[in-house]
PDB file of C-alpha atoms in Angstrom:
ATOM      1  CA  MET J 248       6.911 -10.545   1.089  1.00  0.00           C
ATOM      2  CA  ARG J 249       6.670 -13.824   2.949  1.00  0.00           C
ATOM      3  CA  LYS J 250       3.415 -14.956   4.500  1.00  0.00           C
ATOM      4  CA  VAL J 251       3.215 -15.237   8.259  1.00  0.00           C
ATOM      5  CA  VAL J 252       2.214 -18.859   8.722  1.00  0.00           C
ATOM      6  CA  VAL J 253       0.521 -18.504  12.070  1.00  0.00           C
ATOM      7  CA  PRO J 254      -3.102 -18.473  13.191  1.00  0.00           C
ATOM      8  CA  TYR J 255      -4.724 -15.047  13.369  1.00  0.00           C
ATOM      9  CA  ARG J 256      -6.063 -14.021  16.736  1.00  0.00           C
ATOM     10  CA  TYR J 257      -7.709 -11.067  18.405  1.00  0.00           C
ATOM     11  CA  MET J 258      -6.578  -9.781  21.762  1.00  0.00           C
ATOM     12  CA  ILE J 259      -9.763  -8.878  23.603  1.00  0.00           C
ATOM     13  CA  ASP J 260     -10.286  -6.554  26.527  1.00  0.00           C
ATOM     14  CA  GLU J 261      -9.075  -8.941  29.214  1.00  0.00           C
ATOM     15  CA  PHE J 262      -6.794  -6.234  30.612  1.00  0.00           C
ATOM     16  CA  LEU J 263      -9.715  -3.838  31.073  1.00  0.00           C
ATOM     17  CA  THR J 264     -11.972  -3.595  34.077  1.00  0.00           C
ATOM     18  CA  PRO J 265     -15.655  -2.830  33.497  1.00  0.00           C
ATOM     19  CA  SER J 266     -15.207   0.724  34.787  1.00  0.00           C
ATOM     20  CA  PHE J 267     -11.647   1.634  33.742  1.00  0.00           C
ATOM     21  CA  HIS J 268     -10.752   0.909  30.126  1.00  0.00           C
ATOM     22  CA  PHE J 269      -7.104   1.992  30.192  1.00  0.00           C
ATOM     23  CA  SER J 270      -3.829   0.177  30.760  1.00  0.00           C
ATOM     24  CA  ILE J 271      -0.140   1.079  30.497  1.00  0.00           C
ATOM     25  CA  SER J 272       2.913  -1.121  31.053  1.00  0.00           C
ATOM     26  CA  GLU J 273       6.608  -1.346  30.248  1.00  0.00           C
ATOM     27  CA  TYR J 274       8.104  -4.662  29.173  1.00  0.00           C
ATOM     28  CA  GLU J 275      10.555  -6.415  26.871  1.00  0.00           C
ATOM     29  CA  VAL J 276       9.804  -8.294  23.653  1.00  0.00           C
ATOM     30  CA  SER J 277      12.510 -10.890  23.047  1.00  0.00           C
ATOM     31  CA  ARG J 278      10.695 -13.281  20.690  1.00  0.00           C
ATOM     32  CA  PHE J 279       8.450 -13.234  17.638  1.00  0.00           C
ATOM     33  CA  HIS J 280       4.902 -12.040  18.357  1.00  0.00           C
ATOM     34  CA  ASP J 281       2.280 -13.883  16.286  1.00  0.00           C
ATOM     35  CA  LEU J 282       0.001 -12.087  13.852  1.00  0.00           C
ATOM     36  CA  HIS J 283      -2.812 -10.578  15.878  1.00  0.00           C
ATOM     37  CA  GLY J 284      -5.273  -7.735  16.114  1.00  0.00           C
ATOM     38  CA  HIS J 285      -6.899  -5.860  18.966  1.00  0.00           C
ATOM     39  CA  GLU J 286     -10.416  -4.952  19.984  1.00  0.00           C
ATOM     40  CA  PHE J 287      -9.010  -1.725  21.403  1.00  0.00           C
ATOM     41  CA  PHE J 288      -6.471   0.983  20.576  1.00  0.00           C
ATOM     42  CA  GLU J 289      -2.839   0.246  21.330  1.00  0.00           C
ATOM     43  CA  MET J 290       0.114   2.619  21.258  1.00  0.00           C
ATOM     44  CA  GLU J 291       3.726   1.516  21.648  1.00  0.00           C
ATOM     45  CA  ILE J 292       6.895   3.535  22.173  1.00  0.00           C
ATOM     46  CA  ILE J 293      10.167   1.710  21.508  1.00  0.00           C
ATOM     47  CA  LEU J 294      12.772   2.662  24.124  1.00  0.00           C
ATOM     48  CA  SER J 295      15.621   0.359  23.074  1.00  0.00           C
ATOM     49  CA  GLY J 296      16.418  -2.596  20.822  1.00  0.00           C
ATOM     50  CA  LYS J 297      15.841  -3.281  17.142  1.00  0.00           C
ATOM     51  CA  GLY J 298      13.301  -5.262  15.199  1.00  0.00           C
ATOM     52  CA  THR J 299      10.749  -5.429  12.418  1.00  0.00           C
ATOM     53  CA  GLN J 300       7.010  -4.866  12.460  1.00  0.00           C
ATOM     54  CA  ILE J 301       4.615  -6.018   9.750  1.00  0.00           C
ATOM     55  CA  LEU J 302       1.543  -3.810  10.071  1.00  0.00           C
ATOM     56  CA  ASN J 303      -1.400  -4.612   7.791  1.00  0.00           C
ATOM     57  CA  GLY J 304       1.014  -6.369   5.445  1.00  0.00           C
ATOM     58  CA  GLU J 305       3.621  -3.588   5.292  1.00  0.00           C
ATOM     59  CA  SER J 306       7.052  -4.040   6.846  1.00  0.00           C
ATOM     60  CA  SER J 307       8.839  -1.316   8.822  1.00  0.00           C
ATOM     61  CA  ARG J 308      11.875  -1.151  11.080  1.00  0.00           C
ATOM     62  CA  LEU J 309      11.541  -0.639  14.820  1.00  0.00           C
ATOM     63  CA  THR J 310      14.324   1.319  16.519  1.00  0.00           C
ATOM     64  CA  PRO J 311      14.553   3.489  19.645  1.00  0.00           C
ATOM     65  CA  GLY J 312      12.068   6.313  19.201  1.00  0.00           C
ATOM     66  CA  SER J 313       9.615   4.416  16.984  1.00  0.00           C
ATOM     67  CA  VAL J 314       6.058   5.282  18.027  1.00  0.00           C
ATOM     68  CA  TYR J 315       2.883   3.893  16.473  1.00  0.00           C
ATOM     69  CA  LEU J 316      -0.823   3.730  17.223  1.00  0.00           C
ATOM     70  CA  LEU J 317      -2.826   0.635  16.306  1.00  0.00           C
ATOM     71  CA  THR J 318      -6.587   0.722  15.854  1.00  0.00           C
ATOM     72  CA  PRO J 319      -9.223  -2.018  16.249  1.00  0.00           C
ATOM     73  CA  VAL J 320      -8.951  -2.795  12.510  1.00  0.00           C
ATOM     74  CA  ASP J 321      -5.148  -3.152  12.352  1.00  0.00           C
ATOM     75  CA  PHE J 322      -3.138  -6.367  12.642  1.00  0.00           C
ATOM     76  CA  HIS J 323       0.590  -6.836  13.066  1.00  0.00           C
ATOM     77  CA  THR J 324       3.553  -8.989  13.996  1.00  0.00           C
ATOM     78  CA  ILE J 325       6.723  -7.965  15.831  1.00  0.00           C
ATOM     79  CA  THR J 326      10.093  -9.670  15.353  1.00  0.00           C
ATOM     80  CA  PRO J 327      13.044  -8.475  17.484  1.00  0.00           C
ATOM     81  CA  ASP J 328      16.499  -8.681  15.895  1.00  0.00           C
ATOM     82  CA  PRO J 329      18.634 -11.470  17.405  1.00  0.00           C
ATOM     83  CA  GLY J 330      20.449 -10.084  20.422  1.00  0.00           C
ATOM     84  CA  PHE J 331      18.471  -6.807  20.393  1.00  0.00           C
ATOM     85  CA  PRO J 332      15.264  -7.336  22.437  1.00  0.00           C
ATOM     86  CA  LEU J 333      12.752  -4.515  22.202  1.00  0.00           C
ATOM     87  CA  ARG J 334      12.092  -2.569  25.381  1.00  0.00           C
ATOM     88  CA  LEU J 335       8.843  -0.665  25.029  1.00  0.00           C
ATOM     89  CA  ILE J 336       6.044   1.190  26.741  1.00  0.00           C
ATOM     90  CA  ASN J 337       2.608  -0.115  25.807  1.00  0.00           C
ATOM     91  CA  LEU J 338      -0.687   1.777  26.180  1.00  0.00           C
ATOM     92  CA  LYS J 339      -4.079   0.163  25.680  1.00  0.00           C
ATOM     93  CA  PHE J 340      -7.349   2.073  25.766  1.00  0.00           C
ATOM     94  CA  THR J 341     -10.857   1.956  24.368  1.00  0.00           C
ATOM     95  CA  GLU J 342     -12.499   4.471  22.036  1.00  0.00           C
ATOM     96  CA  GLU J 343     -14.129   6.329  24.906  1.00  0.00           C
ATOM     97  CA  TRP J 344     -10.705   7.659  25.972  1.00  0.00           C
ATOM     98  CA  LEU J 345     -10.250   9.504  22.680  1.00  0.00           C
ATOM     99  CA  ASP J 346     -11.652  13.010  22.438  1.00  0.00           C
ATOM    100  CA  GLU J 347     -13.962  13.044  19.429  1.00  0.00           C
ATOM    101  CA  GLU J 348     -12.284  15.945  17.601  1.00  0.00           C
ATOM    102  CA  LEU J 349      -8.830  14.553  18.353  1.00  0.00           C
ATOM    103  CA  ARG J 350      -9.876  11.167  16.966  1.00  0.00           C
ATOM    104  CA  LEU J 351     -10.969  12.816  13.723  1.00  0.00           C
ATOM    105  CA  LEU J 352      -7.596  14.564  13.453  1.00  0.00           C
ATOM    106  CA  LEU J 353      -5.630  11.416  14.253  1.00  0.00           C
ATOM    107  CA  PHE J 354      -7.311   9.257  11.656  1.00  0.00           C
ATOM    108  CA  ARG J 355      -7.632  11.495   8.641  1.00  0.00           C
ATOM    109  CA  GLN J 356      -6.929   9.215   5.684  1.00  0.00           C
ATOM    110  CA  PRO J 357      -4.342   8.376   4.523  1.00  0.00           C
ATOM    111  CA  ASN J 358      -2.529   9.439   7.699  1.00  0.00           C
ATOM    112  CA  ARG J 359      -1.805   6.985  10.468  1.00  0.00           C
ATOM    113  CA  LEU J 360       0.050   7.829  13.636  1.00  0.00           C
ATOM    114  CA  SER J 361       3.489   6.335  13.074  1.00  0.00           C
ATOM    115  CA  VAL J 362       6.529   8.490  13.757  1.00  0.00           C
ATOM    116  CA  ARG J 363      10.127   8.314  14.925  1.00  0.00           C
ATOM    117  CA  CYS J 364      11.214  10.548  17.796  1.00  0.00           C
ATOM    118  CA  GLU J 365      14.713  11.490  18.867  1.00  0.00           C
ATOM    119  CA  GLY J 366      16.484  13.447  21.596  1.00  0.00           C
ATOM    120  CA  GLU J 367      14.283  15.814  23.556  1.00  0.00           C
ATOM    121  CA  HIS J 368      11.143  14.702  21.731  1.00  0.00           C
ATOM    122  CA  LEU J 369      11.651  11.102  22.843  1.00  0.00           C
ATOM    123  CA  ALA J 370      12.534  12.205  26.380  1.00  0.00           C
ATOM    124  CA  ASP J 371       9.351  14.306  26.570  1.00  0.00           C
ATOM    125  CA  ILE J 372       7.212  11.414  25.317  1.00  0.00           C
ATOM    126  CA  GLU J 373       8.763   9.018  27.806  1.00  0.00           C
ATOM    127  CA  LYS J 374       8.128  11.569  30.581  1.00  0.00           C
ATOM    128  CA  GLU J 375       4.450  11.780  29.630  1.00  0.00           C
ATOM    129  CA  CYS J 376       4.247   7.968  29.655  1.00  0.00           C
ATOM    130  CA  ARG J 377       5.830   7.858  33.113  1.00  0.00           C
ATOM    131  CA  ARG J 378       3.131  10.253  34.263  1.00  0.00           C
ATOM    132  CA  LEU J 379       0.466   7.986  32.788  1.00  0.00           C
ATOM    133  CA  LEU J 380       2.049   4.963  34.461  1.00  0.00           C
ATOM    134  CA  ALA J 381       2.108   6.714  37.844  1.00  0.00           C
ATOM    135  CA  GLU J 382      -1.478   7.936  37.487  1.00  0.00           C
ATOM    136  CA  SER J 383      -2.710   4.472  36.504  1.00  0.00           C
ATOM    137  CA  MET J 384      -1.399   3.065  39.797  1.00  0.00           C
ATOM    138  CA  THR J 385      -2.741   5.792  42.059  1.00  0.00           C
ATOM    139  CA  SER J 386      -6.092   6.069  43.765  1.00  0.00           C
ATOM    140  CA  GLN J 387      -6.017   9.848  44.115  1.00  0.00           C
ATOM    141  CA  ILE J 388      -8.937  12.068  43.245  1.00  0.00           C
ATOM    142  CA  GLY J 389      -9.074  13.077  39.575  1.00  0.00           C
ATOM    143  CA  LYS J 390      -7.212   9.977  38.373  1.00  0.00           C
ATOM    144  CA  LYS J 391      -9.305   9.520  35.249  1.00  0.00           C
ATOM    145  CA  GLN J 392      -9.196  13.217  34.369  1.00  0.00           C
ATOM    146  CA  ALA J 393      -5.394  13.333  34.766  1.00  0.00           C
ATOM    147  CA  ILE J 394      -4.951  10.283  32.528  1.00  0.00           C
ATOM    148  CA  ARG J 395      -7.260  11.682  29.854  1.00  0.00           C
ATOM    149  CA  ALA J 396      -5.503  15.072  29.842  1.00  0.00           C
ATOM    150  CA  THR J 397      -2.044  13.494  29.655  1.00  0.00           C
ATOM    151  CA  LEU J 398      -3.099  11.062  26.919  1.00  0.00           C
ATOM    152  CA  ASP J 399      -4.635  13.897  24.874  1.00  0.00           C
ATOM    153  CA  ARG J 400      -1.470  15.966  25.195  1.00  0.00           C
ATOM    154  CA  LEU J 401       0.725  13.013  24.222  1.00  0.00           C
ATOM    155  CA  LEU J 402      -1.370  12.237  21.139  1.00  0.00           C
ATOM    156  CA  VAL J 403      -1.467  15.874  20.026  1.00  0.00           C
ATOM    157  CA  ASP J 404       2.331  16.131  20.316  1.00  0.00           C
ATOM    158  CA  LEU J 405       2.744  12.999  18.208  1.00  0.00           C
ATOM    159  CA  LEU J 406       0.134  14.157  15.696  1.00  0.00           C
ATOM    160  CA  ARG J 407       2.148  17.329  15.111  1.00  0.00           C
ATOM    161  CA  MET J 408       5.159  15.206  14.115  1.00  0.00           C
ATOM    162  CA  ILE J 409       3.310  13.598  11.188  1.00  0.00           C
ATOM    163  CA  PRO J 410       4.248  15.244   7.878  1.00  0.00           C
ATOM    164  CA  ASN J 411       1.378  17.134   6.279  1.00  0.00           C
ATOM    165  CA  ASP J 412      -0.419  15.306   3.492  1.00  0.00           C
ATOM    166  CA  PRO J 413       0.172  17.331   0.285  1.00  0.00           C
ATOM    167  CA  GLN J 414      -3.311  16.344  -0.892  1.00  0.00           C
ATOM    168  CA  SER J 415      -4.808  18.183   2.058  1.00  0.00           C
ATOM    169  CA  THR J 416      -3.609  21.475   0.592  1.00  0.00           C
ATOM    170  CA  ILE J 417      -5.421  20.974  -2.721  1.00  0.00           C
ATOM    171  CA  GLU J 418      -8.075  23.655  -3.093  1.00  0.00           C
ATOM    172  CA  THR J 419     -11.681  22.554  -2.983  1.00  0.00           C
ATOM    173  CA  SER J 420     -14.845  24.587  -3.004  1.00  0.00           C
ATOM    174  CA  SER J 421     -16.215  25.717   0.329  1.00  0.00           C
ATOM    175  CA  SER J 422     -19.411  23.776  -0.321  1.00  0.00           C
ATOM    176  CA  ASP J 423     -17.442  20.532  -0.890  1.00  0.00           C
ATOM    177  CA  VAL J 424     -15.506  21.058   2.340  1.00  0.00           C
ATOM    178  CA  SER J 425     -18.685  21.802   4.274  1.00  0.00           C
ATOM    179  CA  GLU J 426     -20.504  18.738   2.959  1.00  0.00           C
ATOM    180  CA  ARG J 427     -17.542  16.428   3.520  1.00  0.00           C
ATOM    181  CA  SER J 428     -17.013  17.756   7.040  1.00  0.00           C
ATOM    182  CA  LYS J 429     -20.541  16.684   7.911  1.00  0.00           C
ATOM    183  CA  LEU J 430     -19.618  13.133   6.931  1.00  0.00           C
ATOM    184  CA  ARG J 431     -16.315  12.974   8.841  1.00  0.00           C
ATOM    185  CA  LYS J 432     -17.723  11.494  12.026  1.00  0.00           C
ATOM    186  CA  ALA J 433     -19.749   8.904  10.118  1.00  0.00           C
ATOM    187  CA  LEU J 434     -16.761   7.880   7.990  1.00  0.00           C
ATOM    188  CA  ASN J 435     -14.582   7.628  11.076  1.00  0.00           C
ATOM    189  CA  TYR J 436     -17.219   5.448  12.724  1.00  0.00           C
ATOM    190  CA  ILE J 437     -17.390   3.153   9.678  1.00  0.00           C
ATOM    191  CA  ASP J 438     -13.587   2.912   9.405  1.00  0.00           C
ATOM    192  CA  PHE J 439     -13.358   1.421  12.912  1.00  0.00           C
ATOM    193  CA  HIS J 440     -16.578  -0.597  13.007  1.00  0.00           C
ATOM    194  CA  PHE J 441     -16.977  -2.083   9.519  1.00  0.00           C
ATOM    195  CA  ARG J 442     -16.302  -5.605  10.842  1.00  0.00           C
ATOM    196  CA  GLU J 443     -19.442  -5.271  12.945  1.00  0.00           C
ATOM    197  CA  PRO J 444     -23.016  -5.530  11.580  1.00  0.00           C
ATOM    198  CA  ILE J 445     -23.343  -1.731  11.316  1.00  0.00           C
ATOM    199  CA  THR J 446     -26.397  -0.199   9.672  1.00  0.00           C
ATOM    200  CA  LEU J 447     -26.983   2.939   7.640  1.00  0.00           C
ATOM    201  CA  LYS J 448     -29.108   4.259  10.497  1.00  0.00           C
ATOM    202  CA  GLN J 449     -26.219   3.839  12.968  1.00  0.00           C
ATOM    203  CA  ALA J 450     -23.842   5.669  10.639  1.00  0.00           C
ATOM    204  CA  ALA J 451     -26.365   8.445   9.970  1.00  0.00           C
ATOM    205  CA  ALA J 452     -26.661   9.011  13.725  1.00  0.00           C
ATOM    206  CA  HIS J 453     -23.126  10.461  13.571  1.00  0.00           C
ATOM    207  CA  THR J 454     -24.404  13.300  11.384  1.00  0.00           C
ATOM    208  CA  SER J 455     -27.298  15.743  11.642  1.00  0.00           C
ATOM    209  CA  TRP J 456     -29.042  14.100   8.678  1.00  0.00           C
ATOM    210  CA  SER J 457     -31.940  11.671   8.531  1.00  0.00           C
ATOM    211  CA  PRO J 458     -31.061   8.153   7.314  1.00  0.00           C
ATOM    212  CA  ASN J 459     -32.654   8.773   3.897  1.00  0.00           C
ATOM    213  CA  TYR J 460     -30.883  12.093   3.378  1.00  0.00           C
ATOM    214  CA  PHE J 461     -27.631  10.612   4.694  1.00  0.00           C
ATOM    215  CA  SER J 462     -27.867   7.798   2.146  1.00  0.00           C
ATOM    216  CA  GLU J 463     -28.398  10.296  -0.672  1.00  0.00           C
ATOM    217  CA  LYS J 464     -25.570  12.630   0.395  1.00  0.00           C
ATOM    218  CA  PHE J 465     -23.209   9.737   1.094  1.00  0.00           C
ATOM    219  CA  SER J 466     -23.591   8.425  -2.452  1.00  0.00           C
ATOM    220  CA  THR J 467     -23.178  11.897  -3.944  1.00  0.00           C
ATOM    221  CA  ILE J 468     -20.091  12.884  -1.925  1.00  0.00           C
ATOM    222  CA  ILE J 469     -18.269   9.541  -1.677  1.00  0.00           C
ATOM    223  CA  GLY J 470     -19.253   8.243  -5.096  1.00  0.00           C
ATOM    224  CA  GLN J 471     -20.642   4.935  -3.899  1.00  0.00           C
ATOM    225  CA  SER J 472     -23.432   3.776  -1.639  1.00  0.00           C
ATOM    226  CA  PHE J 473     -23.067   3.257   2.088  1.00  0.00           C
ATOM    227  CA  GLN J 474     -23.429  -0.503   1.628  1.00  0.00           C
ATOM    228  CA  GLN J 475     -20.751  -0.611  -1.079  1.00  0.00           C
ATOM    229  CA  TYR J 476     -18.380   1.512   1.016  1.00  0.00           C
ATOM    230  CA  VAL J 477     -18.703  -0.853   3.991  1.00  0.00           C
ATOM    231  CA  GLN J 478     -18.354  -3.918   1.749  1.00  0.00           C
ATOM    232  CA  ASP J 479     -15.205  -2.524   0.132  1.00  0.00           C
ATOM    233  CA  HIS J 480     -13.650  -2.013   3.575  1.00  0.00           C
ATOM    234  CA  ARG J 481     -14.476  -5.614   4.491  1.00  0.00           C
ATOM    235  CA  LEU J 482     -13.073  -7.001   1.234  1.00  0.00           C
ATOM    236  CA  GLN J 483      -9.865  -4.988   1.490  1.00  0.00           C
ATOM    237  CA  TYR J 484      -9.421  -6.226   5.058  1.00  0.00           C
ATOM    238  CA  ALA J 485     -10.020  -9.824   3.958  1.00  0.00           C
ATOM    239  CA  HIS J 486      -7.561  -9.381   1.073  1.00  0.00           C
ATOM    240  CA  ARG J 487      -4.819  -8.261   3.500  1.00  0.00           C
ATOM    241  CA  LEU J 488      -5.516 -11.200   5.816  1.00  0.00           C
ATOM    242  CA  LEU J 489      -5.304 -13.648   2.897  1.00  0.00           C
ATOM    243  CA  HIS J 490      -1.946 -12.177   1.941  1.00  0.00           C
ATOM    244  CA  ASN J 491      -0.481 -12.137   5.457  1.00  0.00           C
ATOM    245  CA  SER J 492      -1.843 -15.190   7.259  1.00  0.00           C
ATOM    246  CA  SER J 493      -2.681 -18.849   6.860  1.00  0.00           C
ATOM    247  CA  LEU J 494      -6.090 -18.337   8.463  1.00  0.00           C
ATOM    248  CA  PRO J 495      -8.851 -20.460   6.839  1.00  0.00           C
ATOM    249  CA  VAL J 496     -11.053 -18.596   4.385  1.00  0.00           C
ATOM    250  CA  THR J 497     -14.119 -19.142   6.587  1.00  0.00           C
ATOM    251  CA  GLU J 498     -12.442 -17.430   9.532  1.00  0.00           C
ATOM    252  CA  ILE J 499     -11.232 -14.594   7.329  1.00  0.00           C
ATOM    253  CA  ALA J 500     -14.792 -14.030   6.129  1.00  0.00           C
ATOM    254  CA  LEU J 501     -16.075 -13.855   9.704  1.00  0.00           C
ATOM    255  CA  ALA J 502     -13.183 -11.665  10.909  1.00  0.00           C
ATOM    256  CA  SER J 503     -13.862  -9.248   8.044  1.00  0.00           C
ATOM    257  CA  GLY J 504     -17.559  -8.816   8.847  1.00  0.00           C
ATOM    258  CA  PHE J 505     -19.223 -11.330   6.502  1.00  0.00           C
ATOM    259  CA  ASN J 506     -21.656 -13.755   8.140  1.00  0.00           C
ATOM    260  CA  SER J 507     -22.068 -15.930   5.023  1.00  0.00           C
ATOM    261  CA  LEU J 508     -19.164 -17.729   3.357  1.00  0.00           C
ATOM    262  CA  PRO J 509     -20.891 -18.119  -0.067  1.00  0.00           C
ATOM    263  CA  TYR J 510     -21.751 -14.405  -0.070  1.00  0.00           C
ATOM    264  CA  PHE J 511     -18.173 -13.495   0.867  1.00  0.00           C
ATOM    265  CA  ILE J 512     -16.801 -15.653  -1.959  1.00  0.00           C
ATOM    266  CA  ARG J 513     -19.187 -14.048  -4.488  1.00  0.00           C
ATOM    267  CA  CYS J 514     -18.260 -10.525  -3.365  1.00  0.00           C
ATOM    268  CA  PHE J 515     -14.535 -11.289  -3.338  1.00  0.00           C
ATOM    269  CA  LYS J 516     -14.637 -12.791  -6.830  1.00  0.00           C
ATOM    270  CA  SER J 517     -16.642  -9.843  -8.135  1.00  0.00           C
ATOM    271  CA  LYS J 518     -14.062  -7.352  -6.821  1.00  0.00           C
ATOM    272  CA  TYR J 519     -10.794  -9.227  -7.455  1.00  0.00           C
ATOM    273  CA  GLY J 520     -11.714 -11.562 -10.322  1.00  0.00           C
ATOM    274  CA  VAL J 521     -10.734 -14.738  -8.462  1.00  0.00           C
ATOM    275  CA  SER J 522     -11.997 -16.731  -5.505  1.00  0.00           C
ATOM    276  CA  PRO J 523     -10.373 -16.148  -2.092  1.00  0.00           C
ATOM    277  CA  ARG J 524      -8.531 -19.481  -2.281  1.00  0.00           C
ATOM    278  CA  ALA J 525      -7.287 -18.811  -5.804  1.00  0.00           C
ATOM    279  CA  GLY J 526      -6.354 -15.277  -4.789  1.00  0.00           C
ATOM    280  CA  ARG J 527      -4.288 -16.582  -1.900  1.00  0.00           C
ATOM    281  CA  ARG J 528      -2.302 -18.825  -4.258  1.00  0.00           C
ATOM    282  CA  VAL J 529      -1.382 -16.016  -6.615  1.00  0.00           C
ATOM    283  CA  LEU J 530      -0.615 -13.345  -3.981  1.00  0.00           C
TER     284      LEU J 530
END
């Protein structure tokens, strides 16, 4: 797969007001969109046109009915086919708009919300988006509640279209399920915040355990320490950026959550057997 020789950038919350962290719009994409990430969640519904998206290094076709949800740790490019501009509906919202239990359902690994809708399903989704668009422009009482309810319903409908993960049906002991369920919120928190200087104490706060007990149970259930789990996420993210961008190694280290370039290089070499620069040449 070819590298995207463009600078990496993050789209920050410039579209958000301090009190209303939600935005929806409909527009056309007629040119290549540079590799970028978001500091918020973004969902797009393709209404017409054809193109290609490279999401976290993996290529997929975009056609009418393509729907996908991007998280704060995803990055992508969009390339419309010549003569087939992409008409889409775009939703942007911060984490606070996601119901906690719904968020845990949406982001069960390895699932990601990416589906293709047709016929009545696509019409229903577009109808829900039109409702969101109308509500976002009104000043009526209950605006925020109406948007949240409609967004929840839209996400649940899309979630139900994702094929079940066969691994989720594998039998496990009730004790394993119970222990893992207590970690779900913490793991979900880490998955979206690993680029930040998160601490074990912050992660433990998403469970009912003390930091010391959380550290012990985390290592037992996950098979590695909290620090190693976070570091692996950062290194995997950096590895994808090396493969899919021409961003300098220093910027990749910072974007991935490392605040020291020498430390990043040591960790990368320990995991992958080569330095980041050497790894980029052989990818």
